[in-house]
Amino acid sequence: MSIINFLEEYKKLHRTLFTTPSHGQGSFIAPLALKYIGKKFFSNDYSEIDGFDNLSNPRGIIKSLQDYASKIYDSKATFFLTNGSTSGIVAAMYALLNRGDKVLISRNCHKSVYNGLVLTGAVPVWILPNYNKDWGIFEGISLDYLEEIFRVNKDIRAFVLTNPTYEGVMSDVSRISIICRKYNVKLIVDEAHGALWNFHKAVGTPSLLQGADIVVQSLHKTLGALNPSALLHIGKDSTVEPKHMQQALNLITTTSPSYPLLINIEALIKYLDSEKGKLYVFDYVKNVNRFIRSIKTIPNLEVYSANNDVTKVLIKVTNLSGYELSDILFSQYKIEDELANDKSVLLLTGLGTTKSKLKKLEKALFHLCANNIKITQDDNSKKFVPVEPRVRYIPSLIWEKPCKEVELKYSLSRVCMELIVDYPPGIPILLPGEVIKKEHIEYLSSKRQKIKVLL
Ligand SMILES: Cc1ncc(COP(=O)(O)O)c(C=O)c1O
């Protein structure tokens, strides 16, 4: 069965609906919404009315479509999410962790993991991935260090790993999952940026096929879906029960899932699984590879290529900070990157990255390097070099506690009461409950004068 076919048949019944959503499939659309979104989107927006399925307890069309996706992805179960990876990450933590359970988290996690910590009451044990100062990015985690942490903390129940990183750096999930199993630790992989891998395994190997228990993927980041569509998969050999996962998802997600998003997920997965879709993906990856080969010939330009997903193009130019390069691309060439740091710039590509877009970027980079364009940019020129966090209170115990604002310069050793995140990439610098160190003050002083601390 298919949601798309079902809707087509349903429309032929010409039912008169006195149900939500109240726009009546587009009978009312605010004029500007009509102009900018269009009637089609509204006309396919339904609620769980008679004959439809229910995303929080799927038994009909959604269930059969999720089962179909599960076959394509080779999972034990696959769930469609219309609240992004954010909801999947929180629900995965909720499914596996009880109050007081220890959870290992790589510090380059997305801030949704913090939400999971608040809601589950779990106790974080942080692991700092290796930090590459030349590129200003986190890379993989040391497997020996990982094993050492599990040896010392025998009561860790789960590990939340971000793979790939925002910049596309991939970890050896096969070996990580073997270590996790040895210590009876469940492995949750935030694969928000790796959704393409299932359709082009030369780009990256899906964590699902490398022994992860739960994998969460955003479909809008690289795979060309509408914001915020995502999938949550349970690994084939995992002991995580799909029923239990569904219950956890139901605690987090909306009871009114977006049908346009579900339609898009169906259409996308079916297309990418078809011969045409496979060719499209193949062609796109070929174009990015060709683009990378070309820009690698530019003098003074370097492309990051250490075990990364090629669709995430991380570059740096001699004598320019990443922030300066980013500013030049923006102001001189009208090109906007995904993010910049003090060393490098990330250009995110995906299924919507056409050859002509790549050509424009290629030309700009050749021109920029040949003409030695420079600008002076000192705002944001500092980068936070991650330090080992010191947790005084766990997030679930601290987030409601009274706080006050103090001058940042007098906040050394106080307990931070804010979630301080640079966005993108959304990696936490300080979490509520963590002790403020001198490195935090040095970094934040160019951005703010005050900080909230525990009373
Ligand atoms: C690594 C990572 N995980 C999770 C998320 C959240 O994804 P979503 O936007 O689908 O909720 C993001 C978003 O930026 C991310 O970068």
PDB file of C-alpha atoms and ligand atoms in Angstrom, residues 83-89 108-113 162-166 190-193 216-221 227-230 312 338 423-427, ligand 1:
ATOM      1  CA  ASN A  83       9.551  16.168  13.879  1.00  0.00           C
ATOM      2  CA  GLY A  84      13.100  15.785  12.600  1.00  0.00           C
ATOM      3  CA  SER A  85      16.034  13.836  13.990  1.00  0.00           C
ATOM      4  CA  THR A  86      15.649  15.952  17.115  1.00  0.00           C
ATOM      5  CA  SER A  87      12.562  13.954  18.103  1.00  0.00           C
ATOM      6  CA  GLY A  88      14.185  10.650  17.133  1.00  0.00           C
ATOM      7  CA  ILE A  89      17.267  11.285  19.251  1.00  0.00           C
ATOM      8  CA  ASN A 108      30.257  16.905  19.406  1.00  0.00           C
ATOM      9  CA  CYS A 109      26.635  15.873  19.838  1.00  0.00           C
ATOM     10  CA  HIS A 110      23.703  17.966  18.661  1.00  0.00           C
ATOM     11  CA  LYS A 111      21.853  19.940  21.323  1.00  0.00           C
ATOM     12  CA  SER A 112      18.857  17.599  21.086  1.00  0.00           C
ATOM     13  CA  VAL A 113      20.924  15.155  23.159  1.00  0.00           C
ATOM     14  CA  THR A 162      27.358  11.436  16.202  1.00  0.00           C
ATOM     15  CA  ASN A 163      28.301   9.793  12.925  1.00  0.00           C
ATOM     16  CA  PRO A 164      29.189  11.390  10.628  1.00  0.00           C
ATOM     17  CA  THR A 165      30.128  14.635  12.303  1.00  0.00           C
ATOM     18  CA  TYR A 166      28.605  17.819  10.945  1.00  0.00           C
ATOM     19  CA  ASP A 190      22.871  10.213  15.333  1.00  0.00           C
ATOM     20  CA  GLU A 191      23.297   9.783  11.587  1.00  0.00           C
ATOM     21  CA  ALA A 192      21.410  12.980  10.782  1.00  0.00           C
ATOM     22  CA  HIS A 193      23.985  13.798   8.120  1.00  0.00           C
ATOM     23  CA  VAL A 216      18.385   8.370  13.440  1.00  0.00           C
ATOM     24  CA  GLN A 217      18.665  10.073  10.038  1.00  0.00           C
ATOM     25  CA  SER A 218      17.437  13.461   8.833  1.00  0.00           C
ATOM     26  CA  LEU A 219      16.095  13.240   5.309  1.00  0.00           C
ATOM     27  CA  HIS A 220      16.291  16.968   4.654  1.00  0.00           C
ATOM     28  CA  LYS A 221      20.017  17.413   5.290  1.00  0.00           C
ATOM     29  CA  ASN A 227      12.252  20.038   6.661  1.00  0.00           C
ATOM     30  CA  PRO A 228      11.930  18.314   9.171  1.00  0.00           C
ATOM     31  CA  SER A 229      11.570  14.744   7.904  1.00  0.00           C
ATOM     32  CA  ALA A 230      13.559  11.948   9.423  1.00  0.00           C
ATOM     33  CA  LYS A 312      30.496  17.551   2.726  1.00  0.00           C
ATOM     34  CA  GLU A 338      26.834  25.879   5.859  1.00  0.00           C
ATOM     35  CA  TYR A 423      24.676  27.221  15.822  1.00  0.00           C
ATOM     36  CA  PRO A 424      25.491  25.743  13.414  1.00  0.00           C
ATOM     37  CA  PRO A 425      26.743  23.140  14.248  1.00  0.00           C
ATOM     38  CA  GLY A 426      24.646  23.056  17.447  1.00  0.00           C
ATOM     39  CA  ILE A 427      27.402  21.479  19.541  1.00  0.00           C
TER      40      ILE A 427
HETATM   41  C1  LIG B   1      24.411  16.164  14.066  1.00  0.00           C
HETATM   42  C2  LIG B   1      22.978  16.581  14.121  1.00  0.00           C
HETATM   43  N1  LIG B   1      22.080  15.803  14.739  1.00  0.00           N
HETATM   44  C3  LIG B   1      20.773  16.121  14.819  1.00  0.00           C
HETATM   45  C4  LIG B   1      20.303  17.294  14.273  1.00  0.00           C
HETATM   46  C5  LIG B   1      18.830  17.620  14.366  1.00  0.00           C
HETATM   47  O1  LIG B   1      18.218  17.291  13.157  1.00  0.00           O
HETATM   48  P1  LIG B   1      16.756  17.787  12.742  1.00  0.00           P
HETATM   49  O2  LIG B   1      16.940  19.139  12.132  1.00  0.00           O
HETATM   50  O3  LIG B   1      16.326  16.772  11.721  1.00  0.00           O
HETATM   51  O4  LIG B   1      15.897  17.793  13.931  1.00  0.00           O
HETATM   52  C6  LIG B   1      21.191  18.156  13.616  1.00  0.00           C
HETATM   53  C7  LIG B   1      20.708  19.417  13.048  1.00  0.00           C
HETATM   54  O5  LIG B   1      21.418  20.321  12.722  1.00  0.00           O
HETATM   55  C8  LIG B   1      22.556  17.786  13.527  1.00  0.00           C
HETATM   56  O6  LIG B   1      23.452  18.572  12.906  1.00  0.00           O
END
